mmCIF file of C-alpha atoms in Angstrom:
data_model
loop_
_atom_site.group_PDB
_atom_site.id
_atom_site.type_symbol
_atom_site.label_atom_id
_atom_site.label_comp_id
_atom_site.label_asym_id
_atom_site.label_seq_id
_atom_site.Cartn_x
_atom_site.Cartn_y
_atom_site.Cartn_z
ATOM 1 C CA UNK A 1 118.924 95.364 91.060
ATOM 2 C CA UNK A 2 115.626 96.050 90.591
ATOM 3 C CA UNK A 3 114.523 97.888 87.366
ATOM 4 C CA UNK A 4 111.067 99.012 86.486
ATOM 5 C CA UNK A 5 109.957 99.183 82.795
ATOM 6 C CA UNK A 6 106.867 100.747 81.422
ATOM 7 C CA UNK A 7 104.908 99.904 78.454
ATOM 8 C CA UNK A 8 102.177 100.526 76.346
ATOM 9 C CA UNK A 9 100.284 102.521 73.354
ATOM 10 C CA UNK A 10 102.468 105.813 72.652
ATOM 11 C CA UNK A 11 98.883 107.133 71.049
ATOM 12 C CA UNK A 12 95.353 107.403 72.199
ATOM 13 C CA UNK A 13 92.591 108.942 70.788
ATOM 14 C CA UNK A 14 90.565 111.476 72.615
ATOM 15 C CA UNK A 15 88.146 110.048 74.536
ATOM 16 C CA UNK A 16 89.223 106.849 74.894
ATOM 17 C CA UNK A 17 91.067 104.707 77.550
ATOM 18 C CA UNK A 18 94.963 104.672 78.111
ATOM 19 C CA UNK A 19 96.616 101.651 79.647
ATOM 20 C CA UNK A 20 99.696 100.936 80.404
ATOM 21 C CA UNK A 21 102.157 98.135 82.502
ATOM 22 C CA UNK A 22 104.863 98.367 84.524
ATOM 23 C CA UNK A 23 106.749 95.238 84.794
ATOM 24 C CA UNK A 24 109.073 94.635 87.814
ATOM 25 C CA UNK A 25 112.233 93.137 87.539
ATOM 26 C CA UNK A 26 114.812 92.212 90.571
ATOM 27 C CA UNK A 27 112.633 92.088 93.139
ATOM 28 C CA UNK A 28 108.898 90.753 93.969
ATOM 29 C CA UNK A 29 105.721 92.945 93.519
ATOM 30 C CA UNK A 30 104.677 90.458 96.296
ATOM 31 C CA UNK A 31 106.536 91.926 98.715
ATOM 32 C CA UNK A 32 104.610 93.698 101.584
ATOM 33 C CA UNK A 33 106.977 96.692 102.271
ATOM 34 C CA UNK A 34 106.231 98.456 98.985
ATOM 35 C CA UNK A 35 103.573 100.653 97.582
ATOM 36 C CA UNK A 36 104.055 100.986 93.310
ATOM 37 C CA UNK A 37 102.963 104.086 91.678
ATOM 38 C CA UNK A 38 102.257 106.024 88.928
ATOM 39 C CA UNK A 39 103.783 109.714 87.939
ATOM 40 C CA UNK A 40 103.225 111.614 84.914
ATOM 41 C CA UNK A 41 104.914 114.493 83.811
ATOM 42 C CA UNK A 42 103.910 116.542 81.118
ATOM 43 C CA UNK A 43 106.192 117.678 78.416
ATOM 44 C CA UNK A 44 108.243 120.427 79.539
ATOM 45 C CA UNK A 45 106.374 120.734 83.041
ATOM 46 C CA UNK A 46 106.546 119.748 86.507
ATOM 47 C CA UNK A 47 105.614 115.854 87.991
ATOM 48 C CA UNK A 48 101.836 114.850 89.082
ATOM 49 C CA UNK A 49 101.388 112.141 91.443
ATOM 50 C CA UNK A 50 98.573 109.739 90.060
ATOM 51 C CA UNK A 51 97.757 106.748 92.048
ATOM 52 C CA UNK A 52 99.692 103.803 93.933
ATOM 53 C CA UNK A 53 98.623 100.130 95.240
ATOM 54 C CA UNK A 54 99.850 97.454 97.097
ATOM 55 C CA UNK A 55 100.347 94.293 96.273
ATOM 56 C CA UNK A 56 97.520 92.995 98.903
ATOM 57 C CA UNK A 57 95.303 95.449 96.338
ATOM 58 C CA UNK A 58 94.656 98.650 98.410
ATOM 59 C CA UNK A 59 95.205 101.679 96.595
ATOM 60 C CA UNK A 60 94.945 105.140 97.180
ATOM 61 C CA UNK A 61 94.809 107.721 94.298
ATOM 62 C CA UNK A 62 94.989 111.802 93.657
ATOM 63 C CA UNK A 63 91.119 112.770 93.953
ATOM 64 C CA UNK A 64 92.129 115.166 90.851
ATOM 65 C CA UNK A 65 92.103 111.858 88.897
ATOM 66 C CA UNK A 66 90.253 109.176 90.809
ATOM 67 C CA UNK A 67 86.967 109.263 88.971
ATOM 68 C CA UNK A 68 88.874 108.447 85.429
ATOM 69 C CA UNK A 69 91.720 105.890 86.959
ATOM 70 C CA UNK A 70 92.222 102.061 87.904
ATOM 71 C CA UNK A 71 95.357 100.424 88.993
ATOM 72 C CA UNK A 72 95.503 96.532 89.409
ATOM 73 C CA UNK A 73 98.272 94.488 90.541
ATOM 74 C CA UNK A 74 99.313 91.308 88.806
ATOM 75 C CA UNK A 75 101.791 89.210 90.937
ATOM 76 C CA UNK A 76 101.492 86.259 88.806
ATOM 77 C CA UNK A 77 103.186 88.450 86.560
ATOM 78 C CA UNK A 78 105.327 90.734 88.536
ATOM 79 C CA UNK A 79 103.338 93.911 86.874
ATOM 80 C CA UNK A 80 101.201 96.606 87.919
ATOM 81 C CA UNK A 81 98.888 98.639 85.753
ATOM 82 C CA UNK A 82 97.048 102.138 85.005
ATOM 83 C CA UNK A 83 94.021 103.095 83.370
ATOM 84 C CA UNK A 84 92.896 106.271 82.803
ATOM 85 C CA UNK A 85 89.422 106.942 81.104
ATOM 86 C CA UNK A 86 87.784 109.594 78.917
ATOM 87 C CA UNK A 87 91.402 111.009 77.971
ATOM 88 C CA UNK A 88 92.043 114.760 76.925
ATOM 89 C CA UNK A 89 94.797 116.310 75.545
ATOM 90 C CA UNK A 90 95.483 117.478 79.036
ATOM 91 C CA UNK A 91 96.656 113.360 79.650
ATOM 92 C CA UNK A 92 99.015 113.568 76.862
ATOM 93 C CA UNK A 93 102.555 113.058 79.470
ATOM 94 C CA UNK A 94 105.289 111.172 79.721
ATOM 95 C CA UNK A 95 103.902 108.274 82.298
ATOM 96 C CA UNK A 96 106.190 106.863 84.788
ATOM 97 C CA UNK A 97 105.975 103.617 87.430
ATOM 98 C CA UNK A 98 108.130 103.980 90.673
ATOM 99 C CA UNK A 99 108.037 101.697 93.747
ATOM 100 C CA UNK A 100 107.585 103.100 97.367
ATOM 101 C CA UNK A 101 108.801 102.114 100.719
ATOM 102 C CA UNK A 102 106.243 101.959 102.965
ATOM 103 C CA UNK A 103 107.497 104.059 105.966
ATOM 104 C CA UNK A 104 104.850 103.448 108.792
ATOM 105 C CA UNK A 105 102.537 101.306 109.175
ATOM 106 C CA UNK A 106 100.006 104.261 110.027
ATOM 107 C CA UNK A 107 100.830 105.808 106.371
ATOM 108 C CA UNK A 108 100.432 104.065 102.856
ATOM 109 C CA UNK A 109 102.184 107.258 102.038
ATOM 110 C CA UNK A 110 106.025 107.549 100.544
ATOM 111 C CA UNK A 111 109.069 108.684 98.413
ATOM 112 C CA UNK A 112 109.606 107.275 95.094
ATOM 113 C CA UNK A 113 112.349 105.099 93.968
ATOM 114 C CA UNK A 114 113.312 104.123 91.954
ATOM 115 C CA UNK A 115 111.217 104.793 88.928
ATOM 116 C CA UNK A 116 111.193 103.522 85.387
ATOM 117 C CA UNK A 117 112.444 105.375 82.382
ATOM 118 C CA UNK A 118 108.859 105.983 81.391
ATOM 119 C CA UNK A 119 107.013 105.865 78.454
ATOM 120 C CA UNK A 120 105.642 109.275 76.382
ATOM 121 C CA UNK A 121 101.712 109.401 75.574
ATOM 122 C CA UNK A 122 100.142 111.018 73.363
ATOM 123 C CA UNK A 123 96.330 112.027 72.822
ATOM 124 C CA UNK A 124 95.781 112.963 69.586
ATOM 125 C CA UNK A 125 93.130 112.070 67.121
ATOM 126 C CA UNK B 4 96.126 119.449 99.666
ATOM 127 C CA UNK B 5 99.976 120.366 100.733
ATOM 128 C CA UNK B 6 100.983 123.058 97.655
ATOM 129 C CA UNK B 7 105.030 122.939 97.789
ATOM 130 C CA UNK B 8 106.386 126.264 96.189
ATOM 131 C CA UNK B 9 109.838 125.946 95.409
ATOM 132 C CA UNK B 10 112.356 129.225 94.735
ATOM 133 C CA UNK B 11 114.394 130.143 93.373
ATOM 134 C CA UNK B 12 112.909 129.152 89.769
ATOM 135 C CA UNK B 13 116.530 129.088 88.315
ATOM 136 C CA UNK B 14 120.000 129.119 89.837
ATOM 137 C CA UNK B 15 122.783 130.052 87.515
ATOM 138 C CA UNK B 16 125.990 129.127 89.331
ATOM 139 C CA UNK B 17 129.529 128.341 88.376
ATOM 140 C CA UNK B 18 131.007 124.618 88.831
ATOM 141 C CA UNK B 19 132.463 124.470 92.367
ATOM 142 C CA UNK B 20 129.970 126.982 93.926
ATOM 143 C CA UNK B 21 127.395 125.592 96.476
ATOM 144 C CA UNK B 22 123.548 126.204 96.062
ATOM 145 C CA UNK B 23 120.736 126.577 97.838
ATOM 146 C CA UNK B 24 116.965 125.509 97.031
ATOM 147 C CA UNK B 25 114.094 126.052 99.109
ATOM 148 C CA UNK B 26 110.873 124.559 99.360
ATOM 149 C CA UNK B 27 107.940 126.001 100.876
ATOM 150 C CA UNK B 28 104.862 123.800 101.948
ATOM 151 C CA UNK B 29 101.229 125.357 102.215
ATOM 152 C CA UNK B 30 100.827 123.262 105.395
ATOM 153 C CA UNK B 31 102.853 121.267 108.183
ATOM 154 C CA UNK B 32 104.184 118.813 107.021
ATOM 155 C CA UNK B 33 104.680 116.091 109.614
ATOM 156 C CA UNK B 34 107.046 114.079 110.583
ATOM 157 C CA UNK B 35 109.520 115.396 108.242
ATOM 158 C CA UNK B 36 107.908 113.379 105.664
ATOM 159 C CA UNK B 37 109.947 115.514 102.441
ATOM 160 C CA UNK B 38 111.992 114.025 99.426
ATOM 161 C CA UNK B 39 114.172 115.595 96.758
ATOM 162 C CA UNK B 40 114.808 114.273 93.509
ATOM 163 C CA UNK B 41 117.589 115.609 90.836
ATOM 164 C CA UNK B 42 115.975 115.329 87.047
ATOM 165 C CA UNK B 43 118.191 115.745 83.932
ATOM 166 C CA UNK B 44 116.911 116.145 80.497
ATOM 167 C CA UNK B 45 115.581 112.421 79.166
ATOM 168 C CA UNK B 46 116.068 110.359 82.455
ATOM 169 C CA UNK B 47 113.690 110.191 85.244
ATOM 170 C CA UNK B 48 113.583 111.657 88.425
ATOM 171 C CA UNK B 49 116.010 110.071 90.740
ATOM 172 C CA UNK B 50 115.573 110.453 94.790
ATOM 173 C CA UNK B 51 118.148 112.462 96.356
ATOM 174 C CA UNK B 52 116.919 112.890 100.040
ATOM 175 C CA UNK B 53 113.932 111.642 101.715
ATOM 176 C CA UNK B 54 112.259 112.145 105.598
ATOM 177 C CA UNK B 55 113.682 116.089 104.915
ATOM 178 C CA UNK B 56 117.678 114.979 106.065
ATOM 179 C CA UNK B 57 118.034 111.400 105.142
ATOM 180 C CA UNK B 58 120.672 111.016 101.749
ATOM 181 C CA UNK B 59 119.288 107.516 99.549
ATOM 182 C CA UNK B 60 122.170 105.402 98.919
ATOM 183 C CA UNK B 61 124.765 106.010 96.876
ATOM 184 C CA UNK B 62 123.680 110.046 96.841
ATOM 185 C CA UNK B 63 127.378 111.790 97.675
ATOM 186 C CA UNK B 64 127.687 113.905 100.689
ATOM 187 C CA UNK B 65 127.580 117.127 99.140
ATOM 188 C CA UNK B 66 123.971 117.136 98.751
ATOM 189 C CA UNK B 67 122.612 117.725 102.226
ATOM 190 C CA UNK B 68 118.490 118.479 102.930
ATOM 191 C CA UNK B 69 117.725 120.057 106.309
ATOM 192 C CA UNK B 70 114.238 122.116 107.282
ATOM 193 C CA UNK B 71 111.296 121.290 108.766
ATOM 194 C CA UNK B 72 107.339 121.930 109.237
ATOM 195 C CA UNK B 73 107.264 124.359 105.998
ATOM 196 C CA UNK B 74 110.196 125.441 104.946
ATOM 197 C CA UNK B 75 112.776 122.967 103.500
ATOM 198 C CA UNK B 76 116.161 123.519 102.129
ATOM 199 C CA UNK B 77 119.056 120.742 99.939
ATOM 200 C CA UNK B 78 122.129 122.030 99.295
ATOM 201 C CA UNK B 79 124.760 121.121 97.542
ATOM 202 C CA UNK B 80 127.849 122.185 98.863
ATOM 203 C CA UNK B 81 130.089 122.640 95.638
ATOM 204 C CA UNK B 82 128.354 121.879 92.187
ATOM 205 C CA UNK B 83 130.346 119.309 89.819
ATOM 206 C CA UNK B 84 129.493 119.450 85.897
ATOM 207 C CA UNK B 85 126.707 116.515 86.591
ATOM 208 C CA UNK B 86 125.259 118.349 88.948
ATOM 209 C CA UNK B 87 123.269 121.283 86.803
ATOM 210 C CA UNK B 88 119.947 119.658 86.479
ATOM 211 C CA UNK B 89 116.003 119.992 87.951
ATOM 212 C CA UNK B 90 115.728 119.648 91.534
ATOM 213 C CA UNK B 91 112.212 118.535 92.974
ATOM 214 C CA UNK B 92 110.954 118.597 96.368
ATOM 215 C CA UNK B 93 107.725 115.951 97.027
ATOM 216 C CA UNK B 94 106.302 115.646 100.443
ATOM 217 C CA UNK B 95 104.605 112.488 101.639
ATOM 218 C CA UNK B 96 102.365 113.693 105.224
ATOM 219 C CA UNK B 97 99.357 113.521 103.251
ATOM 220 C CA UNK B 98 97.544 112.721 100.251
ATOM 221 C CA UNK B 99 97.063 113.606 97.353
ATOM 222 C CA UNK B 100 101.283 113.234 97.287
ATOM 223 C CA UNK B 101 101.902 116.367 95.574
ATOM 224 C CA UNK B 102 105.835 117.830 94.000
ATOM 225 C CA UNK B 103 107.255 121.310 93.858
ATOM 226 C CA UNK B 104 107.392 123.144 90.700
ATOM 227 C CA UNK B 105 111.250 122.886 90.479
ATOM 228 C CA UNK B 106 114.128 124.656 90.654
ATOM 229 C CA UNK B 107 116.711 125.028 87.279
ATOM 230 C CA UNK B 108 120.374 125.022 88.321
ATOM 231 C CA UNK B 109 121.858 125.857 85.136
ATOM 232 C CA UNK B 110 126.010 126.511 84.350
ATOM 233 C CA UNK B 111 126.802 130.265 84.294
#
């Protein structure tokens, strides 16, 4: 079954960079009929798509965010991973990793599931 | 980008009762390229319906999604205690991916 598990600092400091990892287990990030993305959801507020990549290494991302994120794929290690620079207290979410089917091959684009528990963080000074 | 406006913003309904949530999209959405998740307080989102009609597996058969091009509809036909939760719509035409603002179903 495949479970997805995020992880990383549950604090950043204004300014700086947060990074975090989803590690994949049950199944292979190597597979070529899945995007993996990221979803954050601030506290007490509705979900924000953030960015997603492939396993080959094309991404696409939410132009409200692509000048401040990366996401890289490791499949030596079964993990994909988010960074988001120049963090506000705007970022501060609960940050979750999902996978995606890929539905067409004319469209990167997809449902998510299933997703990890996610991880809460906070930018605070 | 495709805004998704979902209403009601809260359903108060009694176990047993069926409900209906809509979810209006700013643009065609093609293909009937729609999801809904149901979100309860501490877990994550977990997909419902996806392609507008389509249950995921292991989603019982009271939750139904039907609509097309803009407006979108899941019902579920009679509401069981785990039922009373956050219900999001997400569509997938077009990027950026972007979610509804939710709909409470709460116990009256």
């Amino acid at each position: 079954q495949l479970q997805l598990q995020e992880s990383g600092p549950g604090l950043v400091k204004p300014s700086e960079t947060l990074s975090l990892t989803c590690i994949v287990s049950g199944d292979s990030i190597r597979s070529n009929r899945y995007y993996w993305g990221w979803i954050r959801q601030p506290p007490g507020k509705g979900l924000e798509w953030i960015g997603s990549i492939h396993q080959s290494g094309n991404t696409y991302f939410n132009p409200s965010l692509r000048s401040r994120v990366t996401v890289s794929v490791d499949t030596s290690k079964n993990q994909f991973s988010l960074k988001l620079t120049s963090v506000t207290a705007a970022d501060t979410a609960l940050y979750y990793c999902a996978r995606q089917d890929i539905v067409a091959t004319t469209s990167p684009f997809s449902w998510f599931d299933p997703w990890g528990q996610g991880t809460l963080v906070t930018v605070s000074s | 980008e495709i805004v998704l406006t979902q209403s009601p913003g809260s359903l108060s309904l009694s176990p047993g009762e069926g409900a209906t949530l809509s979810c209006w999209a700013s643009q065609f959405v093609s293909s009937g390229y729609l999801a809904w998740y149901q979100q309860k307080p501490g877990q994550p989102p977990r997909l419902l319906i996806y392609g507008a009609s389509i249950r995921a597996t292991g989603i019982p058969d009271r939750f139904s999604g039907s609509g097309s091009g803009t407006d979108f509809t899941l019902t579920i036909s009679r509401l069981e205690p785990e039922d009373f939760a956050v219900y999001y719509c997400q569509q997938y035409a077009g990027s950026p991916l972007t979610f509804g603002g939710g709909t409470k179903v709460e116990i009256k």
